[in-house]
Amino acid sequence: GAVVSQHPSRVICKSGTSVKIECRSLDFQATTMFWYRQFPKKSLMLMATSNEGSKATYEQGVEKDKFLINHASLTLSTLTVTSAHPEDSSFYICSAPPATGPSYNEQFFGPGTRLTVL
Amino acid sequence: KQEVTQIPAALSVPEGENLVLNCSFTDSAIYNLQWFRQDPGKGLTSLLLIQSSQREQTSGRLNASLDKSSGRSTLYIAASQPGDSATYLCAVRAYNDMRFGAGTRLTVKP
């Protein structure tokens, strides 16, 4: 089956630093990847849609300068949280639908990255 | 903008009961609907995917239905087990967009 990995799984950083989270589709290509964040005991909130070879599409209220998204290849998207603050602490999850094949259009999710900003 | 609602928010049942989780959405122009399970502090596990042209999908003790015209989906769990305890999320996919409901937190008591 289609597998999506995220790295790191957990990160603790100091306030003011930047953190990069990688999302990889391991056995399929994805022209689009989605980034979500989840607060404790809340549902997933779509932050942005990452498009290979073009700019990401951000949801209303999400600061594009704060959450930098790069979709460098058909198997890799990165989310960089710049100048992180404690309120950025959250669980970040990416998902990717295969661009082709029998699982076309089905969302496969990474295991998530727990970010803690001190 | 698509809005997805899940009812109930929480549900506690004794082991062995059959139960139904509900999901409703406001825009019927969807590609598909997916049901997920999430354990505390963990990622998502896909349970069932229903394409917009389908009415239902089954996997083991799980059955999911989709009524696109009325904007509703149900997840039926037969003979519930304590291991089924988790949060169940439904997600609706449209073009370049996927919206989640707030989830139903299910507890199955032994």
mmCIF file of C-alpha atoms in Angstrom:
data_model
loop_
_atom_site.group_PDB
_atom_site.id
_atom_site.type_symbol
_atom_site.label_atom_id
_atom_site.label_comp_id
_atom_site.label_asym_id
_atom_site.label_seq_id
_atom_site.Cartn_x
_atom_site.Cartn_y
_atom_site.Cartn_z
ATOM 1 C CA GLY A 1 0.000 0.000 0.000
ATOM 2 C CA ALA A 2 0.936 3.645 -0.325
ATOM 3 C CA VAL A 3 3.154 4.911 2.477
ATOM 4 C CA VAL A 4 3.802 8.458 3.596
ATOM 5 C CA SER A 5 6.590 9.215 6.028
ATOM 6 C CA GLN A 6 7.273 12.290 8.119
ATOM 7 C CA HIS A 7 10.504 13.402 9.685
ATOM 8 C CA PRO A 8 11.100 14.138 12.456
ATOM 9 C CA SER A 9 8.394 12.411 14.461
ATOM 10 C CA ARG A 10 9.030 14.663 17.427
ATOM 11 C CA VAL A 11 10.955 17.895 17.836
ATOM 12 C CA ILE A 12 11.559 20.256 20.721
ATOM 13 C CA CYS A 13 13.023 23.637 19.958
ATOM 14 C CA LYS A 14 13.618 26.993 21.558
ATOM 15 C CA SER A 15 11.437 29.962 20.838
ATOM 16 C CA GLY A 16 12.695 31.952 17.864
ATOM 17 C CA THR A 17 14.269 29.067 15.999
ATOM 18 C CA SER A 18 13.023 27.546 12.746
ATOM 19 C CA VAL A 19 11.984 23.948 12.337
ATOM 20 C CA LYS A 20 11.687 21.982 9.105
ATOM 21 C CA ILE A 21 9.314 19.036 8.775
ATOM 22 C CA GLU A 22 9.575 16.680 5.814
ATOM 23 C CA CYS A 23 6.760 14.721 4.234
ATOM 24 C CA ARG A 24 7.692 11.976 1.793
ATOM 25 C CA SER A 25 5.619 9.652 -0.327
ATOM 26 C CA LEU A 26 7.717 6.499 -0.309
ATOM 27 C CA ASP A 27 6.228 4.408 -3.094
ATOM 28 C CA PHE A 28 4.168 6.772 -5.188
ATOM 29 C CA GLN A 29 4.274 10.212 -6.721
ATOM 30 C CA ALA A 30 2.082 13.017 -5.498
ATOM 31 C CA THR A 31 1.609 16.292 -7.335
ATOM 32 C CA THR A 32 -0.305 17.593 -4.330
ATOM 33 C CA MET A 33 0.295 17.208 -0.613
ATOM 34 C CA PHE A 34 -1.739 18.611 2.246
ATOM 35 C CA TRP A 35 -0.527 19.973 5.567
ATOM 36 C CA TYR A 36 -2.679 19.901 8.682
ATOM 37 C CA ARG A 37 -2.233 20.845 12.283
ATOM 38 C CA GLN A 38 -4.086 19.377 15.175
ATOM 39 C CA PHE A 39 -4.509 20.870 18.639
ATOM 40 C CA PRO A 40 -5.042 18.548 21.609
ATOM 41 C CA LYS A 41 -8.415 16.816 21.473
ATOM 42 C CA LYS A 42 -9.354 18.761 18.356
ATOM 43 C CA SER A 43 -9.765 17.733 14.767
ATOM 44 C CA LEU A 44 -7.342 18.338 11.927
ATOM 45 C CA MET A 45 -7.246 21.806 10.465
ATOM 46 C CA LEU A 46 -6.091 22.155 6.876
ATOM 47 C CA MET A 47 -3.258 24.677 6.747
ATOM 48 C CA ALA A 48 -2.185 24.586 3.134
ATOM 49 C CA THR A 49 -2.072 22.639 -0.069
ATOM 50 C CA SER A 50 1.406 22.004 -1.440
ATOM 51 C CA ASN A 51 1.680 21.856 -5.232
ATOM 52 C CA GLU A 52 4.738 20.384 -6.947
ATOM 53 C CA GLY A 53 6.489 23.012 -8.996
ATOM 54 C CA SER A 54 4.320 25.921 -7.938
ATOM 55 C CA LYS A 55 3.357 27.974 -4.914
ATOM 56 C CA ALA A 56 1.408 26.488 -2.057
ATOM 57 C CA THR A 57 -2.188 27.474 -1.441
ATOM 58 C CA TYR A 58 -2.787 28.621 2.118
ATOM 59 C CA GLU A 59 -6.021 28.499 4.041
ATOM 60 C CA GLN A 60 -7.459 31.708 5.357
ATOM 61 C CA GLY A 61 -5.794 32.779 8.569
ATOM 62 C CA VAL A 62 -2.592 30.793 7.990
ATOM 63 C CA GLU A 63 0.471 33.019 7.676
ATOM 64 C CA LYS A 64 2.436 32.026 4.597
ATOM 65 C CA ASP A 65 5.575 33.775 5.867
ATOM 66 C CA LYS A 66 5.322 31.875 9.108
ATOM 67 C CA PHE A 67 4.698 28.445 7.604
ATOM 68 C CA LEU A 68 6.892 28.065 4.542
ATOM 69 C CA ILE A 69 5.960 25.212 2.258
ATOM 70 C CA ASN A 70 8.108 23.817 -0.508
ATOM 71 C CA HIS A 71 7.128 20.950 -2.793
ATOM 72 C CA ALA A 72 10.504 20.274 -4.345
ATOM 73 C CA SER A 73 9.724 16.989 -6.066
ATOM 74 C CA LEU A 74 6.898 14.552 -6.695
ATOM 75 C CA THR A 75 7.787 12.704 -3.497
ATOM 76 C CA LEU A 76 8.801 15.434 -1.064
ATOM 77 C CA SER A 77 7.113 18.401 0.560
ATOM 78 C CA THR A 78 8.558 20.384 3.446
ATOM 79 C CA LEU A 79 6.946 22.635 6.015
ATOM 80 C CA THR A 80 9.210 25.106 7.787
ATOM 81 C CA VAL A 81 7.904 26.808 10.892
ATOM 82 C CA THR A 82 9.886 30.035 11.027
ATOM 83 C CA SER A 83 10.675 31.886 14.243
ATOM 84 C CA ALA A 84 8.681 29.367 16.219
ATOM 85 C CA HIS A 85 6.791 30.428 19.322
ATOM 86 C CA PRO A 86 5.118 28.352 22.034
ATOM 87 C CA GLU A 87 1.712 28.844 20.395
ATOM 88 C CA ASP A 88 3.055 26.978 17.348
ATOM 89 C CA SER A 89 3.357 23.845 19.449
ATOM 90 C CA SER A 90 1.064 21.323 17.838
ATOM 91 C CA PHE A 91 0.785 18.043 15.990
ATOM 92 C CA TYR A 92 1.497 18.525 12.285
ATOM 93 C CA ILE A 93 0.309 15.901 9.807
ATOM 94 C CA CYS A 94 0.761 15.688 6.070
ATOM 95 C CA SER A 95 -1.183 13.693 3.551
ATOM 96 C CA ALA A 96 -0.769 12.846 -0.097
ATOM 97 C CA PRO A 97 -3.062 11.346 -2.725
ATOM 98 C CA PRO A 98 -1.315 9.277 -5.409
ATOM 99 C CA ALA A 99 -1.291 11.058 -8.741
ATOM 100 C CA THR A 100 -1.954 7.807 -10.615
ATOM 101 C CA GLY A 101 -2.670 4.137 -10.027
ATOM 102 C CA PRO A 102 -5.369 2.131 -8.243
ATOM 103 C CA SER A 103 -5.272 4.360 -5.149
ATOM 104 C CA TYR A 104 -5.689 7.549 -7.145
ATOM 105 C CA ASN A 105 -7.315 10.278 -5.106
ATOM 106 C CA GLU A 106 -7.190 8.378 -1.830
ATOM 107 C CA GLN A 107 -5.486 10.270 0.978
ATOM 108 C CA PHE A 108 -2.567 8.614 2.722
ATOM 109 C CA PHE A 109 -1.381 10.234 5.897
ATOM 110 C CA GLY A 110 2.005 10.539 7.468
ATOM 111 C CA PRO A 111 2.401 9.546 11.123
ATOM 112 C CA GLY A 112 2.614 13.163 12.219
ATOM 113 C CA THR A 113 5.236 15.391 13.830
ATOM 114 C CA ARG A 114 4.803 16.669 17.345
ATOM 115 C CA LEU A 115 6.369 20.086 17.696
ATOM 116 C CA THR A 116 7.024 21.560 21.127
ATOM 117 C CA VAL A 117 8.369 25.102 21.320
ATOM 118 C CA LEU A 118 9.837 26.079 24.659
ATOM 119 C CA LYS B 1 -16.633 26.374 2.028
ATOM 120 C CA GLN B 2 -17.262 22.769 2.936
ATOM 121 C CA GLU B 3 -18.302 22.137 6.545
ATOM 122 C CA VAL B 4 -18.193 18.685 8.049
ATOM 123 C CA THR B 5 -20.095 17.812 11.212
ATOM 124 C CA GLN B 6 -19.880 14.637 13.254
ATOM 125 C CA ILE B 7 -22.457 13.476 15.735
ATOM 126 C CA PRO B 8 -22.170 12.467 18.506
ATOM 127 C CA ALA B 9 -18.999 14.092 19.778
ATOM 128 C CA ALA B 10 -18.495 11.275 22.251
ATOM 129 C CA LEU B 11 -20.035 7.862 22.698
ATOM 130 C CA SER B 12 -19.613 5.223 25.378
ATOM 131 C CA VAL B 13 -21.021 1.738 24.863
ATOM 132 C CA PRO B 14 -20.645 -1.694 26.453
ATOM 133 C CA GLU B 15 -18.690 -4.312 24.583
ATOM 134 C CA GLY B 16 -20.669 -6.219 21.966
ATOM 135 C CA GLU B 17 -23.028 -3.413 20.984
ATOM 136 C CA ASN B 18 -23.572 -2.356 17.406
ATOM 137 C CA LEU B 19 -23.200 1.379 16.893
ATOM 138 C CA VAL B 20 -23.523 4.097 14.275
ATOM 139 C CA LEU B 21 -21.417 7.206 13.872
ATOM 140 C CA ASN B 22 -22.766 10.049 11.788
ATOM 141 C CA CYS B 23 -21.085 12.512 9.464
ATOM 142 C CA SER B 24 -22.760 15.295 7.505
ATOM 143 C CA PHE B 25 -21.334 17.737 4.977
ATOM 144 C CA THR B 26 -22.683 20.877 3.367
ATOM 145 C CA ASP B 27 -21.369 20.686 -0.210
ATOM 146 C CA SER B 28 -22.288 17.582 -2.177
ATOM 147 C CA ALA B 29 -19.675 18.229 -4.890
ATOM 148 C CA ILE B 30 -17.155 15.796 -3.485
ATOM 149 C CA TYR B 31 -14.626 13.315 -4.874
ATOM 150 C CA ASN B 32 -14.822 10.923 -1.978
ATOM 151 C CA LEU B 33 -15.341 10.524 1.743
ATOM 152 C CA GLN B 34 -12.969 8.742 4.062
ATOM 153 C CA TRP B 35 -13.357 7.431 7.585
ATOM 154 C CA PHE B 36 -10.290 7.390 9.800
ATOM 155 C CA ARG B 37 -9.393 6.174 13.223
ATOM 156 C CA GLN B 38 -7.017 8.077 15.483
ATOM 157 C CA ASP B 39 -5.603 6.751 18.716
ATOM 158 C CA PRO B 40 -4.438 9.288 21.343
ATOM 159 C CA GLY B 41 -1.219 10.993 20.323
ATOM 160 C CA LYS B 42 -1.023 9.008 17.097
ATOM 161 C CA GLY B 43 -1.551 9.612 13.405
ATOM 162 C CA LEU B 44 -4.486 8.572 11.283
ATOM 163 C CA THR B 45 -5.426 5.094 10.161
ATOM 164 C CA SER B 46 -7.653 4.930 7.111
ATOM 165 C CA LEU B 47 -10.637 2.653 7.648
ATOM 166 C CA LEU B 48 -12.839 3.038 4.596
ATOM 167 C CA LEU B 49 -12.888 5.160 1.468
ATOM 168 C CA ILE B 50 -16.113 5.734 -0.435
ATOM 169 C CA GLN B 51 -15.867 7.282 -3.884
ATOM 170 C CA SER B 52 -18.550 9.792 -4.817
ATOM 171 C CA SER B 53 -20.141 7.257 -7.186
ATOM 172 C CA GLN B 54 -20.426 4.594 -4.499
ATOM 173 C CA ARG B 55 -23.087 4.060 -1.853
ATOM 174 C CA GLU B 56 -21.207 1.984 0.686
ATOM 175 C CA GLN B 57 -18.015 0.156 1.560
ATOM 176 C CA THR B 58 -17.422 -2.705 3.953
ATOM 177 C CA SER B 59 -14.354 -3.951 5.753
ATOM 178 C CA GLY B 60 -14.749 -6.622 8.403
ATOM 179 C CA ARG B 61 -17.025 -5.324 11.142
ATOM 180 C CA LEU B 62 -17.144 -1.860 9.571
ATOM 181 C CA ASN B 63 -19.637 -0.596 7.048
ATOM 182 C CA ALA B 64 -19.720 2.946 5.739
ATOM 183 C CA SER B 65 -22.507 4.428 3.673
ATOM 184 C CA LEU B 66 -22.673 7.588 1.619
ATOM 185 C CA ASP B 67 -25.712 9.588 0.556
ATOM 186 C CA LYS B 68 -24.213 12.420 -1.425
ATOM 187 C CA SER B 69 -27.486 14.123 -2.233
ATOM 188 C CA SER B 70 -28.370 14.559 1.427
ATOM 189 C CA GLY B 71 -24.782 15.184 2.490
ATOM 190 C CA ARG B 72 -24.602 12.291 4.923
ATOM 191 C CA SER B 73 -22.410 9.339 5.726
ATOM 192 C CA THR B 74 -22.603 6.765 8.469
ATOM 193 C CA LEU B 75 -20.043 4.404 9.897
ATOM 194 C CA TYR B 76 -21.542 1.255 11.330
ATOM 195 C CA ILE B 77 -19.463 -0.813 13.738
ATOM 196 C CA ALA B 78 -20.773 -4.263 14.519
ATOM 197 C CA ALA B 79 -20.089 -6.167 17.731
ATOM 198 C CA SER B 80 -17.909 -3.447 19.221
ATOM 199 C CA GLN B 81 -14.759 -4.376 21.127
ATOM 200 C CA PRO B 82 -12.632 -2.465 23.666
ATOM 201 C CA GLY B 83 -9.940 -2.256 20.998
ATOM 202 C CA ASP B 84 -12.302 -0.131 18.927
ATOM 203 C CA SER B 85 -11.928 2.687 21.456
ATOM 204 C CA ALA B 86 -10.490 5.657 19.583
ATOM 205 C CA THR B 87 -11.528 8.870 17.882
ATOM 206 C CA TYR B 88 -13.216 8.381 14.538
ATOM 207 C CA LEU B 89 -12.890 11.099 11.955
ATOM 208 C CA CYS B 90 -14.664 11.536 8.665
ATOM 209 C CA ALA B 91 -13.063 13.586 5.928
ATOM 210 C CA VAL B 92 -14.580 14.874 2.726
ATOM 211 C CA ARG B 93 -12.400 15.363 -0.331
ATOM 212 C CA ALA B 94 -13.089 17.903 -3.031
ATOM 213 C CA TYR B 95 -10.715 19.306 -5.608
ATOM 214 C CA ASN B 96 -7.448 20.218 -3.831
ATOM 215 C CA ASP B 97 -9.254 20.287 -0.530
ATOM 216 C CA MET B 98 -9.969 17.866 2.270
ATOM 217 C CA ARG B 99 -12.057 18.817 5.291
ATOM 218 C CA PHE B 100 -12.343 16.910 8.512
ATOM 219 C CA GLY B 101 -15.120 16.636 11.009
ATOM 220 C CA ALA B 102 -14.341 17.210 14.670
ATOM 221 C CA GLY B 103 -14.520 13.476 15.328
ATOM 222 C CA THR B 104 -16.438 11.107 17.565
ATOM 223 C CA ARG B 105 -14.587 9.831 20.615
ATOM 224 C CA LEU B 106 -15.682 6.244 21.114
ATOM 225 C CA THR B 107 -15.183 4.279 24.324
ATOM 226 C CA VAL B 108 -16.098 0.611 24.396
ATOM 227 C CA LYS B 109 -16.255 -0.726 27.942
ATOM 228 C CA PRO B 110 -15.331 -4.359 28.643
#
